[in-house]
mmCIF file of C-alpha atoms in Angstrom:
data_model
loop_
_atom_site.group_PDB
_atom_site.id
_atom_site.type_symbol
_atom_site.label_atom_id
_atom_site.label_comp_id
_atom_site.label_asym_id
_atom_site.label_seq_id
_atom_site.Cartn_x
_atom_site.Cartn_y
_atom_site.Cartn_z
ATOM 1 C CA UNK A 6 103.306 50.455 140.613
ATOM 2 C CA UNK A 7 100.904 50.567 143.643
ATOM 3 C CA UNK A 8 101.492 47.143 144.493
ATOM 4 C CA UNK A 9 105.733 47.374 144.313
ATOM 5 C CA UNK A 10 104.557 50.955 146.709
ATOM 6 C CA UNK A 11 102.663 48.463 149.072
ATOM 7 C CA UNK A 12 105.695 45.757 148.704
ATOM 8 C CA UNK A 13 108.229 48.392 149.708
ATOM 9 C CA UNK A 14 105.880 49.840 152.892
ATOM 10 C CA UNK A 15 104.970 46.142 154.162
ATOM 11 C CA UNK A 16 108.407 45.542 153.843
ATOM 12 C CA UNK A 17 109.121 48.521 155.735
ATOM 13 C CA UNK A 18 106.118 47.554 158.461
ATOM 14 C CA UNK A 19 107.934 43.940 159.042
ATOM 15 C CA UNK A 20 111.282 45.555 159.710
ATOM 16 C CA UNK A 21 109.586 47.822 162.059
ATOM 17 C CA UNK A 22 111.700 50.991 161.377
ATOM 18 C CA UNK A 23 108.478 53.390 160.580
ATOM 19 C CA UNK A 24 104.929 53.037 160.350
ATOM 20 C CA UNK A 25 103.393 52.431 157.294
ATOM 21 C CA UNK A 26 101.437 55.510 157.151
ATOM 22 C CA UNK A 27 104.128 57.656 157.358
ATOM 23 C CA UNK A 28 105.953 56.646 153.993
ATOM 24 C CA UNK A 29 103.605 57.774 151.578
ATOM 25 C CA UNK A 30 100.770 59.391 152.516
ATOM 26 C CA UNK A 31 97.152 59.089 150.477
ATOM 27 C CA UNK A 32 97.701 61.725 148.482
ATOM 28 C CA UNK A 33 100.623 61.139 147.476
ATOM 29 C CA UNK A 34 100.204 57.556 146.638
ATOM 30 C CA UNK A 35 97.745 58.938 143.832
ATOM 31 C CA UNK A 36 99.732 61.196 142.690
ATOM 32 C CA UNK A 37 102.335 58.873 142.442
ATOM 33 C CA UNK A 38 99.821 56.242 140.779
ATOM 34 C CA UNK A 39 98.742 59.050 138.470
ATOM 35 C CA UNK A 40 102.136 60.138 136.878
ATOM 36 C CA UNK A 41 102.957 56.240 136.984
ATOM 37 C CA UNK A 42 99.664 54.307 135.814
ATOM 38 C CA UNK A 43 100.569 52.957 132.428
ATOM 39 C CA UNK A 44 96.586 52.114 132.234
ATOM 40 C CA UNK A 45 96.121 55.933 133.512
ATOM 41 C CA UNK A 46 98.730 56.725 130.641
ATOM 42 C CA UNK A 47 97.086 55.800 128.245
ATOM 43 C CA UNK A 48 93.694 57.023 128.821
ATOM 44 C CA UNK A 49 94.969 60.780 128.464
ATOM 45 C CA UNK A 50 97.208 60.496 125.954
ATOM 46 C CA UNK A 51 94.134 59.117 123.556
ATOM 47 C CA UNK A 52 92.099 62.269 125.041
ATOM 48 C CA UNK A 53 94.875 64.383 124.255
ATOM 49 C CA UNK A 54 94.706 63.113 120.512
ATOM 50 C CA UNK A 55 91.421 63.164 120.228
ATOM 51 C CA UNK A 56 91.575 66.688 121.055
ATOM 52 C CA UNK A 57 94.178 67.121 118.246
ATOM 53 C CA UNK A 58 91.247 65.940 115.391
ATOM 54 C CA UNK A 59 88.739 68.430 116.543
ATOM 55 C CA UNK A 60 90.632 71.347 114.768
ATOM 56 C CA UNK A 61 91.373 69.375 112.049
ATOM 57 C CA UNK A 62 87.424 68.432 111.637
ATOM 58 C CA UNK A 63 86.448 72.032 111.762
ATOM 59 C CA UNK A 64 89.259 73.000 109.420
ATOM 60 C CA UNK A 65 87.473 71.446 106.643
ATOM 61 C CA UNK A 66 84.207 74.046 107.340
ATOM 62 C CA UNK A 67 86.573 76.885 106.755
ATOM 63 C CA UNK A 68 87.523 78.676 103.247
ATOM 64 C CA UNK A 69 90.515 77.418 101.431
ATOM 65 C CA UNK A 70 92.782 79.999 100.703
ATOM 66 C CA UNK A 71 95.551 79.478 97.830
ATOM 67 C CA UNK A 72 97.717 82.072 96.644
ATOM 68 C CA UNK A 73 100.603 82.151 94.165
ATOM 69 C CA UNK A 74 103.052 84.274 92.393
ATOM 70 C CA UNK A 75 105.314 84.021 89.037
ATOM 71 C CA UNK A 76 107.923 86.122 87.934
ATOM 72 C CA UNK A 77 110.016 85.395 84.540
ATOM 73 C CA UNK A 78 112.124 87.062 82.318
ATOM 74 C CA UNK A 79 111.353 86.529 78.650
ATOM 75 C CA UNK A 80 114.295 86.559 75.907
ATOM 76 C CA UNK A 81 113.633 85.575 72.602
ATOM 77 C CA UNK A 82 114.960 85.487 69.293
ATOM 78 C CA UNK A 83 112.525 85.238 66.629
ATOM 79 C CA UNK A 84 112.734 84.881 62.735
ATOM 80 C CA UNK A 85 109.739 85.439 60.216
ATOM 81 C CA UNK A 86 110.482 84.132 56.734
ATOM 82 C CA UNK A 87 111.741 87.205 55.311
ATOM 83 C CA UNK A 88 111.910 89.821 57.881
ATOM 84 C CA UNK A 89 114.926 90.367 60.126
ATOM 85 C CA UNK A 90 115.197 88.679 63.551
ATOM 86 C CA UNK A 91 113.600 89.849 66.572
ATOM 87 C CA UNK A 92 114.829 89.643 69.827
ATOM 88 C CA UNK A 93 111.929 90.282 72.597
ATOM 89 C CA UNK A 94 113.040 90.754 76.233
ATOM 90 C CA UNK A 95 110.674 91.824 78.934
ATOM 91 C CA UNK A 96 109.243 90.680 82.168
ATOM 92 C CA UNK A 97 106.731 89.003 82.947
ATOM 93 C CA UNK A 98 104.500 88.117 85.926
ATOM 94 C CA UNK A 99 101.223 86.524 87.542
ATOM 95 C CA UNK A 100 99.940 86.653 90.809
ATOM 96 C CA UNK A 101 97.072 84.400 92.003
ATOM 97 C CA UNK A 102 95.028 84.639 95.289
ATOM 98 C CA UNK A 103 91.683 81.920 94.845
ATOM 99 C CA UNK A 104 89.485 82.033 97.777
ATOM 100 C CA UNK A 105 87.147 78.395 97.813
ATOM 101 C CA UNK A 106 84.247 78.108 100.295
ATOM 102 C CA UNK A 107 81.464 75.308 99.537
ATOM 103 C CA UNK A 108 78.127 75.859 99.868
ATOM 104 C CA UNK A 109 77.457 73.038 102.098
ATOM 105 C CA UNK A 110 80.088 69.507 103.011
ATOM 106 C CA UNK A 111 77.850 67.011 104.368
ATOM 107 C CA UNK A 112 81.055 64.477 105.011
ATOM 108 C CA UNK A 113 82.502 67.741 107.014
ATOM 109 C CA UNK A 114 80.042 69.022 108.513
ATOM 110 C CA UNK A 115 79.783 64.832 109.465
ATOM 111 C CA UNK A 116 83.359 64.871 110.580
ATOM 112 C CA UNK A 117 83.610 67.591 112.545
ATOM 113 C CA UNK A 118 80.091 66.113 114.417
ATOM 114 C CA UNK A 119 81.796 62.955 114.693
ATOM 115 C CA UNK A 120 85.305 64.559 116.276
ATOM 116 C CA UNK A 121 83.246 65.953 118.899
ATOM 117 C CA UNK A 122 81.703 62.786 119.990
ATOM 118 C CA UNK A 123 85.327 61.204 119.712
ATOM 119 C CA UNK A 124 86.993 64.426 122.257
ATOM 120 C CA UNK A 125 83.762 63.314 124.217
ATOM 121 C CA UNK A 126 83.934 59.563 124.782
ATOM 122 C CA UNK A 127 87.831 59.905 125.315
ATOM 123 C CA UNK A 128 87.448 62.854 127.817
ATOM 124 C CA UNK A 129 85.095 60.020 129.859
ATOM 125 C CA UNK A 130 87.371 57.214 129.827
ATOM 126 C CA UNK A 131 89.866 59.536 130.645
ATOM 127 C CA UNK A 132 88.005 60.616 134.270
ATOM 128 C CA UNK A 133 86.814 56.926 134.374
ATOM 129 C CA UNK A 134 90.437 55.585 134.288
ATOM 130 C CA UNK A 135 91.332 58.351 137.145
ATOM 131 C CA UNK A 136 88.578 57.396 139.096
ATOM 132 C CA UNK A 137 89.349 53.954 138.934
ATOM 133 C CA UNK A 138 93.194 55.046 139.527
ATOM 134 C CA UNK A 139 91.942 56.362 143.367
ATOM 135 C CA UNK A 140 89.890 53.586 143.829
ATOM 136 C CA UNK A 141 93.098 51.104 143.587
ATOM 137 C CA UNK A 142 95.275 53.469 145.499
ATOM 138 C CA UNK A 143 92.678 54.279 148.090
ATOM 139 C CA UNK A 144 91.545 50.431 148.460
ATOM 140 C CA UNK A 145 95.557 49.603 148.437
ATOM 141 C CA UNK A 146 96.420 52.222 150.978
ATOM 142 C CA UNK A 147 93.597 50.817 153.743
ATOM 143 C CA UNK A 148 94.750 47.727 153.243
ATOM 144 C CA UNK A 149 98.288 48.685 154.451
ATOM 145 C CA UNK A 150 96.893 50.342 157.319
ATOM 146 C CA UNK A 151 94.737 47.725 158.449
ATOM 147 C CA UNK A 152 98.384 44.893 157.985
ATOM 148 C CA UNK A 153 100.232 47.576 159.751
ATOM 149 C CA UNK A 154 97.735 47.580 162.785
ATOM 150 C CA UNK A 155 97.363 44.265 162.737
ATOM 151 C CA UNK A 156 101.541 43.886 162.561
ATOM 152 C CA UNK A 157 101.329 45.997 166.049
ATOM 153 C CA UNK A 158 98.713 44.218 167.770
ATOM 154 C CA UNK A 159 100.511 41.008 167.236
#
């Protein structure tokens, strides 16, 4: 991306139309290079899903709620030997609510530890990759401006 930027202003320097400088500024350039940067890309949207397994982590420190309900209708016809039949009709119904909290999870307690580090490492590579993302533009952009001066001086 920055070098088809610098392609298009050195292309605009040769033709002489408008300085280089006034095409794309800096700070636009890295904007630019930000929205653009596959490399850049990438780097956040691993942050961004590392940021997703942080909740799940901790979800497994939490209670474990499970509730459930049943509702039937019994009808029944019944015969004993030598009595008469019996029909039996009548509701019936169960409602559960379980509440389940260990004592102590090792492995979560582990997991959740471990999804920190993970938000950690990927937040870092994340500002690495931006830094690195201005140093291109930035090194890029100076390098036009010194062609374009030297364009004019020849």
């Amino acid at each position: 991306m920055v070098k088809t930027l610098l392609g298009c202003a050195l292309g605009l320097m040769m033709a002489g139309s408008v300085l280089a400088a006034d095409v794309l500024g800096l700070a636009a350039a890295y904007q630019a290079a930000l929205m653009h940067d596959p490399v850049y890309k990438s780097a956040q949207a691993k942050w961004l899903a590392a940021q997703e397994q942080l909740p799940i982590a901790r979800a497994r420190l939490r209670p474990q709620v499970a509730i459930s309900s049943t509702r039937l209708r019994i009808d029944q016809d019944r015969q004993d030997g030598n009595a008469a039949e019996q029909n039996q009709r009548y509701p019936s119904s169960s409602d559960t609510l379980s509440l389940r909290q260990p004592l102590f999870q090792a492995r979560a307690w582990l997991d959740a530890d471990q999804a920190a580090a993970m938000v950690e490492a990927a937040e870092a590579q994340w500002q690495a990759e931006q830094k690195a993302v201005l140093v291109r533009v930035v090194n890029d952009y100076f390098t036009l401006l010194i062609e374009n001066e030297r364009a004019l001086v020849l």
